[in-house]
CSV table of C-alpha atoms in Angstrom, one decimal:
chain,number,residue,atom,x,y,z
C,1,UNK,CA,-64.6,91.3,-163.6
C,2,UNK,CA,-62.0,88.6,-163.7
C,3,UNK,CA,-58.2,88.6,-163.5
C,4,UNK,CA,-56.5,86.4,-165.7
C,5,UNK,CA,-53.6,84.5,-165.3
C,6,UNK,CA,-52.0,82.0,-168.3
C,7,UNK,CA,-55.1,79.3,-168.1
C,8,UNK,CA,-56.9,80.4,-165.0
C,9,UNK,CA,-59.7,83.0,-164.5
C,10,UNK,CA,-59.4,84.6,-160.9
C,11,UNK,CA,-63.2,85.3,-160.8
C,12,UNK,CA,-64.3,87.3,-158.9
C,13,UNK,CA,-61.3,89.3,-157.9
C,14,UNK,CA,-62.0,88.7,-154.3
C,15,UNK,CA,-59.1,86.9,-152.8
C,16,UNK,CA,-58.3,85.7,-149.2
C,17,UNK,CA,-54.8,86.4,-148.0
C,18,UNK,CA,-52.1,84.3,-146.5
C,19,UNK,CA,-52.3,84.0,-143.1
C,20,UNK,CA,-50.0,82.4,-140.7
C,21,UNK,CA,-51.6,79.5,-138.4
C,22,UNK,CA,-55.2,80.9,-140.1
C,23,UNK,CA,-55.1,79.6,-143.8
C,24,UNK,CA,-54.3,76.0,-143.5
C,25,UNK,CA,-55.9,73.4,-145.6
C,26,UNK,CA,-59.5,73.0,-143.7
C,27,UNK,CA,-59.9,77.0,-143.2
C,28,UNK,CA,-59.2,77.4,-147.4
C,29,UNK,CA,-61.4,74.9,-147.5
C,30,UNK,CA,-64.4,76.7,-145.6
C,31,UNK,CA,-63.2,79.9,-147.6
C,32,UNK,CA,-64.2,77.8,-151.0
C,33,UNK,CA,-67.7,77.8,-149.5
C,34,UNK,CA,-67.9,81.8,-150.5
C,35,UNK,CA,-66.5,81.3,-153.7
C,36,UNK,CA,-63.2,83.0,-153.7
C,37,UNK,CA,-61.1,84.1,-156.8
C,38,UNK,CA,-57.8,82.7,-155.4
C,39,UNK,CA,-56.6,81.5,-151.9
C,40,UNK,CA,-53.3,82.1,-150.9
C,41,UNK,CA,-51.4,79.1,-148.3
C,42,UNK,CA,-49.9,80.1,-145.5
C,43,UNK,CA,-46.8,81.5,-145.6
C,44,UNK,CA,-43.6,78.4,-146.2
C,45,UNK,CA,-40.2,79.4,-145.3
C,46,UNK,CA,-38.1,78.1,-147.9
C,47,UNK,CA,-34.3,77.2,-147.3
C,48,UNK,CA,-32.4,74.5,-147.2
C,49,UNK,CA,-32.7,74.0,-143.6
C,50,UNK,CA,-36.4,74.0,-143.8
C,51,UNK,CA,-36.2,71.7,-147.4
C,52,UNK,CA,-38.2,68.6,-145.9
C,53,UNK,CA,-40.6,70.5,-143.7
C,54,UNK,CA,-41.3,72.5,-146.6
C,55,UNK,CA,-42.4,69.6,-149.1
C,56,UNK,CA,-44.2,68.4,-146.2
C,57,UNK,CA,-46.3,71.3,-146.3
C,58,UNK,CA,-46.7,72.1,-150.2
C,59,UNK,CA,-48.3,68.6,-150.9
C,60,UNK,CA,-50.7,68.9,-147.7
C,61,UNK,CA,-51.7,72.4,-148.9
C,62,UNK,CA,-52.7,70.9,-152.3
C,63,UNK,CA,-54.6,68.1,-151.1
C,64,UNK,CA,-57.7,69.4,-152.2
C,65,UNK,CA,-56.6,69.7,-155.9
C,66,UNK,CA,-55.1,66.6,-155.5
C,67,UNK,CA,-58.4,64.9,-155.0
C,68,UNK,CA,-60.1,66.7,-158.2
C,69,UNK,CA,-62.5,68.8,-156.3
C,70,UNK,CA,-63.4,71.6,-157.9
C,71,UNK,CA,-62.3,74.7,-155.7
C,72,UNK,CA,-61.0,78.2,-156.8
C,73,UNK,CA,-57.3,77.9,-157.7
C,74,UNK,CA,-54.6,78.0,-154.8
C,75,UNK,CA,-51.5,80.2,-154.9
C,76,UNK,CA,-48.8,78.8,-152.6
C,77,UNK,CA,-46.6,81.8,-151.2
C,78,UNK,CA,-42.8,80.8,-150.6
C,79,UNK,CA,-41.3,82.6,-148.2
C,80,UNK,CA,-37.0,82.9,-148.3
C,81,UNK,CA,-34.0,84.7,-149.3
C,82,UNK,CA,-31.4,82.4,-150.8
C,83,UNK,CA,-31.8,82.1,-154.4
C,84,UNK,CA,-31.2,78.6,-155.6
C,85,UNK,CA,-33.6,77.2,-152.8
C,86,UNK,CA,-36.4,79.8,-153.6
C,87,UNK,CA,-35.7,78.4,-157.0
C,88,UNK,CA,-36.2,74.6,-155.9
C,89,UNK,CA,-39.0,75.5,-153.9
C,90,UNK,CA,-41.1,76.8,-157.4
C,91,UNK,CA,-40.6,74.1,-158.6
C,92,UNK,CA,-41.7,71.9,-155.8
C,93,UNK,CA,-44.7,73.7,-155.9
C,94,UNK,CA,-45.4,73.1,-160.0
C,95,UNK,CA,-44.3,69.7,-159.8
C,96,UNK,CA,-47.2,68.7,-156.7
C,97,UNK,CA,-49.8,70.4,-159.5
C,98,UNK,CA,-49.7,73.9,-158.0
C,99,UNK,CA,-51.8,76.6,-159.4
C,100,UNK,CA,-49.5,79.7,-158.4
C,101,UNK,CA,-46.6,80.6,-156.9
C,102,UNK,CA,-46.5,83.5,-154.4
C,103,UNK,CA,-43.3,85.3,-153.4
C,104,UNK,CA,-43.5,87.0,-150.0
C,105,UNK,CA,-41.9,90.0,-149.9
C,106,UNK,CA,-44.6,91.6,-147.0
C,107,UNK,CA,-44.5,89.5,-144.0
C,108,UNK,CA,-43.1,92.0,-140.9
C,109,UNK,CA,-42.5,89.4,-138.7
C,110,UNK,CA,-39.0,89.6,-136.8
C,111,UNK,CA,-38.5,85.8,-137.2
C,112,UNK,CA,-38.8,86.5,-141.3
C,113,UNK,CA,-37.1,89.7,-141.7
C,114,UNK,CA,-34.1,88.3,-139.4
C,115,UNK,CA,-33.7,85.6,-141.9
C,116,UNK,CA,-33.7,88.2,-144.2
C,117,UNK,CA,-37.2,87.2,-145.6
C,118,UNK,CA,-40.3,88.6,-146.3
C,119,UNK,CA,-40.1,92.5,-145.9
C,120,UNK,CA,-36.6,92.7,-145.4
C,121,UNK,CA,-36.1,92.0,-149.0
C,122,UNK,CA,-37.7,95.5,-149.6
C,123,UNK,CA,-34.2,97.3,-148.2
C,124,UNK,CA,-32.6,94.6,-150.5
C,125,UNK,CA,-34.0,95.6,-154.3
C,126,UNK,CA,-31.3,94.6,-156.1
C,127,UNK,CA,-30.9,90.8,-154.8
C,128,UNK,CA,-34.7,90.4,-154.5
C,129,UNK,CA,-35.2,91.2,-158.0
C,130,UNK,CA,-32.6,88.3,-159.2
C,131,UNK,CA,-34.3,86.4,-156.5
C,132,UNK,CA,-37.5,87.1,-158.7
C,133,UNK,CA,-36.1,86.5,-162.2
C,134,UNK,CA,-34.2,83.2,-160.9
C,135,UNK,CA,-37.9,81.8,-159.5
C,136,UNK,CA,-39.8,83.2,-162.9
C,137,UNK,CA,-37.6,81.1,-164.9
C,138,UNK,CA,-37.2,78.0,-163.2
C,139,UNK,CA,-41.0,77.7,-163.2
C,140,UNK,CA,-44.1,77.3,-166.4
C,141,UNK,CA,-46.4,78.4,-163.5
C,142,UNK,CA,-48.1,82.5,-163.0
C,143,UNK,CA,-45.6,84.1,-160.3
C,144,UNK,CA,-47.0,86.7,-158.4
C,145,UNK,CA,-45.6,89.1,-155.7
C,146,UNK,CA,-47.0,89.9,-152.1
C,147,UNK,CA,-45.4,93.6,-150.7
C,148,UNK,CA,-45.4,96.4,-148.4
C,149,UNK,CA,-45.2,99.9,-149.5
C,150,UNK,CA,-41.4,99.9,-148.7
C,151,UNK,CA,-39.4,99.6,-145.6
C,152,UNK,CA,-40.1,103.0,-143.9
C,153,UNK,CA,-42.0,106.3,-144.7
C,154,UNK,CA,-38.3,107.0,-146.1
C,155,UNK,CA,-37.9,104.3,-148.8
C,156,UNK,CA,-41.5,104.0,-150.2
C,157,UNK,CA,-40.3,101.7,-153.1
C,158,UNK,CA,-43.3,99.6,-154.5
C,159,UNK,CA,-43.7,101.3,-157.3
C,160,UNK,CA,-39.7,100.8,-158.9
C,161,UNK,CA,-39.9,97.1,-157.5
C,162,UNK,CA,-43.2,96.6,-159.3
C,163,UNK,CA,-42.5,97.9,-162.3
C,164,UNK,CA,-39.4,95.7,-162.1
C,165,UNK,CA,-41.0,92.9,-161.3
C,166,UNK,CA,-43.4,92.8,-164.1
C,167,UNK,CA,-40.6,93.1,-166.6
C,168,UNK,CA,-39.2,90.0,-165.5
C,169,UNK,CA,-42.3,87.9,-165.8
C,170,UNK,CA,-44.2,88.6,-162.8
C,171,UNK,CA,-48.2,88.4,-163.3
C,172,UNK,CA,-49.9,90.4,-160.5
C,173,UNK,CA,-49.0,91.9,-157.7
C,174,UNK,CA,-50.8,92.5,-154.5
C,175,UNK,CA,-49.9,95.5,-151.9
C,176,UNK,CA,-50.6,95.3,-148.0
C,177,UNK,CA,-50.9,99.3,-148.0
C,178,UNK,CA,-48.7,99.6,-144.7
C,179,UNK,CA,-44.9,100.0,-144.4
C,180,UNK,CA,-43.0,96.8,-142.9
C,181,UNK,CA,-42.2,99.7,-140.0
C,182,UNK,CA,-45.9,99.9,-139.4
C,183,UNK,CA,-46.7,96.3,-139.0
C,184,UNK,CA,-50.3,96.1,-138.8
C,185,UNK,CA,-51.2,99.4,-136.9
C,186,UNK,CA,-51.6,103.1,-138.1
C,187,UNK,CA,-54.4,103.4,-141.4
C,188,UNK,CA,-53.8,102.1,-144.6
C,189,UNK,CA,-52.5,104.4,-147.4
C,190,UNK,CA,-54.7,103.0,-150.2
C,191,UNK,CA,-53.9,106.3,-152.1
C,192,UNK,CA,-50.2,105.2,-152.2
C,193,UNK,CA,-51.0,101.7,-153.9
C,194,UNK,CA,-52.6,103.8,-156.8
C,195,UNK,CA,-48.6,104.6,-157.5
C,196,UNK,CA,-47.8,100.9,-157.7
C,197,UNK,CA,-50.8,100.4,-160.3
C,198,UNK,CA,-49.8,103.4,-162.2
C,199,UNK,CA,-46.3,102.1,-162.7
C,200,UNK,CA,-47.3,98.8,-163.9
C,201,UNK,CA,-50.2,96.6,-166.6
C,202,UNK,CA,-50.2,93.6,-164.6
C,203,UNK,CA,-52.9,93.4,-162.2
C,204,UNK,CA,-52.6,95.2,-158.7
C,205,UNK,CA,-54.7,93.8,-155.6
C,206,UNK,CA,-55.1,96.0,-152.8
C,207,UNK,CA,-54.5,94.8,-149.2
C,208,UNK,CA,-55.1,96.0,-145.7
C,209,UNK,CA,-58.1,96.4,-143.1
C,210,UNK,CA,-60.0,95.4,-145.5
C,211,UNK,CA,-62.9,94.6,-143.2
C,212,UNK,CA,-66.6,95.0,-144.8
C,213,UNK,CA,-68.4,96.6,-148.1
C,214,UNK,CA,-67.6,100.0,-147.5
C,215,UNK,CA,-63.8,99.5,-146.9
C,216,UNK,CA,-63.3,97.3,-150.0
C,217,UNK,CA,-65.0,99.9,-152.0
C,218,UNK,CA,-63.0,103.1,-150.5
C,219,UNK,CA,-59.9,101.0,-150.6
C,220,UNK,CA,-60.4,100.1,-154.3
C,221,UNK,CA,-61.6,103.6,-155.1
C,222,UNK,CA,-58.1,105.4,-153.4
C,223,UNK,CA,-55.7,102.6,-155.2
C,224,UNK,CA,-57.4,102.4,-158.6
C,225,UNK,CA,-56.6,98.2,-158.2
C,226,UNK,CA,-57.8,95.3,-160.1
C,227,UNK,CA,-59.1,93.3,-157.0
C,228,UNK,CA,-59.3,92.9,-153.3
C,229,UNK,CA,-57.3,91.0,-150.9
C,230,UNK,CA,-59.4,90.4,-147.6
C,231,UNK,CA,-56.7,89.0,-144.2
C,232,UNK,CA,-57.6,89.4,-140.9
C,233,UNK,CA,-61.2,90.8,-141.6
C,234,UNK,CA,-62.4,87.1,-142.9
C,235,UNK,CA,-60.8,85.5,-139.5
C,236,UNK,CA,-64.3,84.4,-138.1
C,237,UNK,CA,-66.1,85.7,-141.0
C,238,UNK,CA,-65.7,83.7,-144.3
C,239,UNK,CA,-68.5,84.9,-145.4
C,240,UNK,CA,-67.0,88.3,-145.9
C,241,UNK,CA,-65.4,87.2,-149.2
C,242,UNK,CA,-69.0,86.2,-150.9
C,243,UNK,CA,-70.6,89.7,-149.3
C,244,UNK,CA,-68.2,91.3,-150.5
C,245,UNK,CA,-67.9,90.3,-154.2
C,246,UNK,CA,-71.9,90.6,-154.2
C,247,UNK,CA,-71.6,94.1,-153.4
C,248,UNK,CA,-68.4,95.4,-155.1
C,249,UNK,CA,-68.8,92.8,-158.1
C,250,UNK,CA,-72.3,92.7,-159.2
C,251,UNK,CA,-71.7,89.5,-161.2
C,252,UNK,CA,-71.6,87.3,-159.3
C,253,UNK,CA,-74.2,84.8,-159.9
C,254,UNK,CA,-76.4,83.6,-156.6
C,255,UNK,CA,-78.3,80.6,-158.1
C,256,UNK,CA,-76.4,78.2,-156.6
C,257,UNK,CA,-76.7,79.8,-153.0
C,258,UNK,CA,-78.3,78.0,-149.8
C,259,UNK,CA,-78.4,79.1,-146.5
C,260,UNK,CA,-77.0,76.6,-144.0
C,261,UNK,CA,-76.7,77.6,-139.9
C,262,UNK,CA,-74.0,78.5,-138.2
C,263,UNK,CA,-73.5,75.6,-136.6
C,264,UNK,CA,-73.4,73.7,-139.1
C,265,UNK,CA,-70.8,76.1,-140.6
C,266,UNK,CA,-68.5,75.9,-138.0
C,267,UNK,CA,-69.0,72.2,-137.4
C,268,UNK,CA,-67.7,71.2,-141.2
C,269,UNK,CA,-64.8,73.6,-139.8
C,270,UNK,CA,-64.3,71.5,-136.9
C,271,UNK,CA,-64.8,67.9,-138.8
C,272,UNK,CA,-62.1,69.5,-141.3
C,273,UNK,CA,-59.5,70.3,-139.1
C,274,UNK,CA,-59.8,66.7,-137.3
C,275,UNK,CA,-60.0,64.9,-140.1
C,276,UNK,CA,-56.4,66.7,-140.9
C,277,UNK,CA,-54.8,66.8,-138.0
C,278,UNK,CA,-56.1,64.0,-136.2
C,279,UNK,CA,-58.6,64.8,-133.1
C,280,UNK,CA,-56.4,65.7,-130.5
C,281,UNK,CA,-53.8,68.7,-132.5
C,282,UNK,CA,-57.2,69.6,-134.1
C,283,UNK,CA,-59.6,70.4,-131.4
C,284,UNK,CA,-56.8,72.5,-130.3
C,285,UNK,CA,-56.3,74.4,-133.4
C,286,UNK,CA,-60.1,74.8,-133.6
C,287,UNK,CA,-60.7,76.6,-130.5
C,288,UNK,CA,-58.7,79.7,-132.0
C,289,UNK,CA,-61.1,79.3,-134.7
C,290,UNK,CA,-63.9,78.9,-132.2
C,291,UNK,CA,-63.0,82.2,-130.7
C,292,UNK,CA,-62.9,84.0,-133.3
C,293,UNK,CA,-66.3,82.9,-134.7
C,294,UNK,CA,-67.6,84.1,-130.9
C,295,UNK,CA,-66.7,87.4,-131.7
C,296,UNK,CA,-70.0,89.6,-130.8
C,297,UNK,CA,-72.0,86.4,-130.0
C,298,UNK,CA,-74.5,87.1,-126.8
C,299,UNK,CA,-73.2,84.6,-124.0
C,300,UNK,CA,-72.7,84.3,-120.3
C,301,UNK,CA,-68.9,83.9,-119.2
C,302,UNK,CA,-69.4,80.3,-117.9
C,303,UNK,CA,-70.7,79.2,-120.9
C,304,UNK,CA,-67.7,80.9,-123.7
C,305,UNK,CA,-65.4,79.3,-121.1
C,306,UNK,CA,-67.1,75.9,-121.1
C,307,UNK,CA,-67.9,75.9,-125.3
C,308,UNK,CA,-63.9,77.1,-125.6
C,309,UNK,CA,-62.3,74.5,-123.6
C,310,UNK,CA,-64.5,71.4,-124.4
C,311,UNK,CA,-62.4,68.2,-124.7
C,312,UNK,CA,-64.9,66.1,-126.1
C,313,UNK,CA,-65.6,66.9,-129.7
C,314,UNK,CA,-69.1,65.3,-129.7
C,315,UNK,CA,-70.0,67.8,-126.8
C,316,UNK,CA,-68.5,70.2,-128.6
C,317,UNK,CA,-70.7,69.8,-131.8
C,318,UNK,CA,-74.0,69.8,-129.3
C,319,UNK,CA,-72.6,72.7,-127.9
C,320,UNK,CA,-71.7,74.7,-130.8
C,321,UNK,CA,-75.8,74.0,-132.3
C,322,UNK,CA,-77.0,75.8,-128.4
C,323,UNK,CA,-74.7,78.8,-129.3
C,324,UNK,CA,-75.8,79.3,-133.2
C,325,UNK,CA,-78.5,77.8,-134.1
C,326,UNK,CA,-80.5,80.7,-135.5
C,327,UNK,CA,-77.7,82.4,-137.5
C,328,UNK,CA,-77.8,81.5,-141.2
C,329,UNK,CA,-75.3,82.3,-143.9
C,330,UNK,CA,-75.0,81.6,-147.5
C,331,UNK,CA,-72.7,79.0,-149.2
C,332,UNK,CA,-72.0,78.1,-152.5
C,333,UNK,CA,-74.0,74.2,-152.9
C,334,UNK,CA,-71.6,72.8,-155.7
C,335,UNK,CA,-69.0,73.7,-153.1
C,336,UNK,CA,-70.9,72.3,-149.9
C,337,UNK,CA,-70.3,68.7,-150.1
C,338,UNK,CA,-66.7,68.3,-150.9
């Protein structure tokens, strides 16, 4: 199956989700490995307070593309309420060579929705839908939209916004299936984002503990939607994406597949995030990576504590090779050496 969108071919429609302090540059870059349809930056506030640190970020999240390396296209999602500044932001983005342009209206975070961001713009219809039609045509590139089933139980409003959205120019949408009231906890209501799909032709994607096989197929079964957005089940499992589209997406073509350790994995991680952020930032913002790639790995105390807080990062790669050197996991070759 494959989503398209203008020029570009979402294949398959496996995407990883925007994560805040997860999807940087060198963690979308490991996510390439596994051949996703579309990777989504993290979250960029966008206002005029934030214009330089937001440039700042847009051309560091295109780097890749920057360099010609062939990787699955790159939506940046823009974040924001003001309208002439979400406007300037779009086309920031298309003028750095962006691929797609993201508008966040699902992030439940108190520091977004205070600024009137991100899932507060669900109790604000009206002005997010100018917000929308401002940002669609100040822009050539595919918009799509990131929500939340509405506010509250109370104002489930998806399915109007969506429908909405689409007639103004918006290309796909994609649907955590939680309330902003619900943050992360409680199930998902996959059944409810078959409503958004119905209302709608554009593509729907389908977001929310999206954790293994079984859960993408249930939650693609309930909604009825186009594709899959995997978050928090790929932290410490990239792989997920690739097992995922193999199982749910029988197309997918495994000829250029080898199998590579763990370590070896998790080292390219490591060598990515230095070579980003320099050695000393980047061994710190690898060891949140480090933990999460520890989940359910056999070791003593001493030693998760040692491997966690290593200073050195050649120790560090000699460690990580005693901790995982007889897991193996498939990549993607043509996207191995990049």
């Amino acid at each position: 199956m494959v989503i398209n969108l203008a020029n570009l071919n979402l294949q398959p429609p496996v995407f990883l989700a925007p994560m805040a302090g997860i999807t940087d540059t060198p963690s979308r870059d490991i996510a390439q490995l596994f051949r996703p349809g579309l990777v989504v930056s993290e979250m960029i506030a966008s206002s005029e307070k934030d214009r330089d640190y937001f440039e700042k970020k847009v051309k560091a999240n295109l780097f890749s593309k920057r360099k010609n390396i062939k990787v699955s296209p790159t939506a940046i999602q823009i974040a924001g309420h003001e309208i002439s500044w979400m406007t300037y932001a779009a086309k920031v983005i298309e003028n750095e060579g962006g691929d797609l342009i993201d508008i966040n209206m699902g992030c439940p975070a108190k520091k977004i929705v205070g600024r009137l961001a991100g899932s507060a713009l669900m109790k604000e219809p009206t002005h997010a839908l100018k917000m929308i039609e401002a940002i669609v045509k100040s822009t050539n590139l595919p918009v799509t939209l990131k929500m939340r089933l509405g506010w509250d139980t109370n104002s489930i409003n998806a399915p109007i916004i969506a429908a909405r959205a689409e007639n103004l120019g918006v290309q796909m949408i994609t649907v955590h299936a939680r309330t902003r009231s619900q943050f992360f906890k409680g199930k998902p209501n996959w059944v409810a984002v078959k409503n958004v799909k119905s209302s709608v032709k554009i593509p729907v994607i389908v977001n929310g503990d999206i954790i293994d096989s079984n859960s993408a197929g249930k939650a693609v079964r309930q909604s009825k939607a186009n594709g899959i957005m995997i978050g928090r089940g790929a932290i410490g499992k990239p792989w997920l994406i690739n097992e995922i589209a193999k199982s749910f997406y029988a197309e997918i073509d495994n000829k250029n597949e080898i199998s590579i350790s763990m370590d070896e994995l998790i080292t390219l991680h490591l060598e990515k995030i230095i070579n980003f952020y320099g050695a000393e930032i980047g061994i710190r913002i690898f060891r949140k990576h480090l933990v999460n790639y520890m989940r359910g790995v056999e070791i003593n105390s001493q030693s998760y504590r040692t491997l966690i807080t290593e200073g050195s990062i050649k120790k560090l790669e000699k460690r990580l090779k005693g901790v995982f050197k007889q897991e193996k996991v498939k990549v993607f070759h043509d996207r191995f050496c990049y």
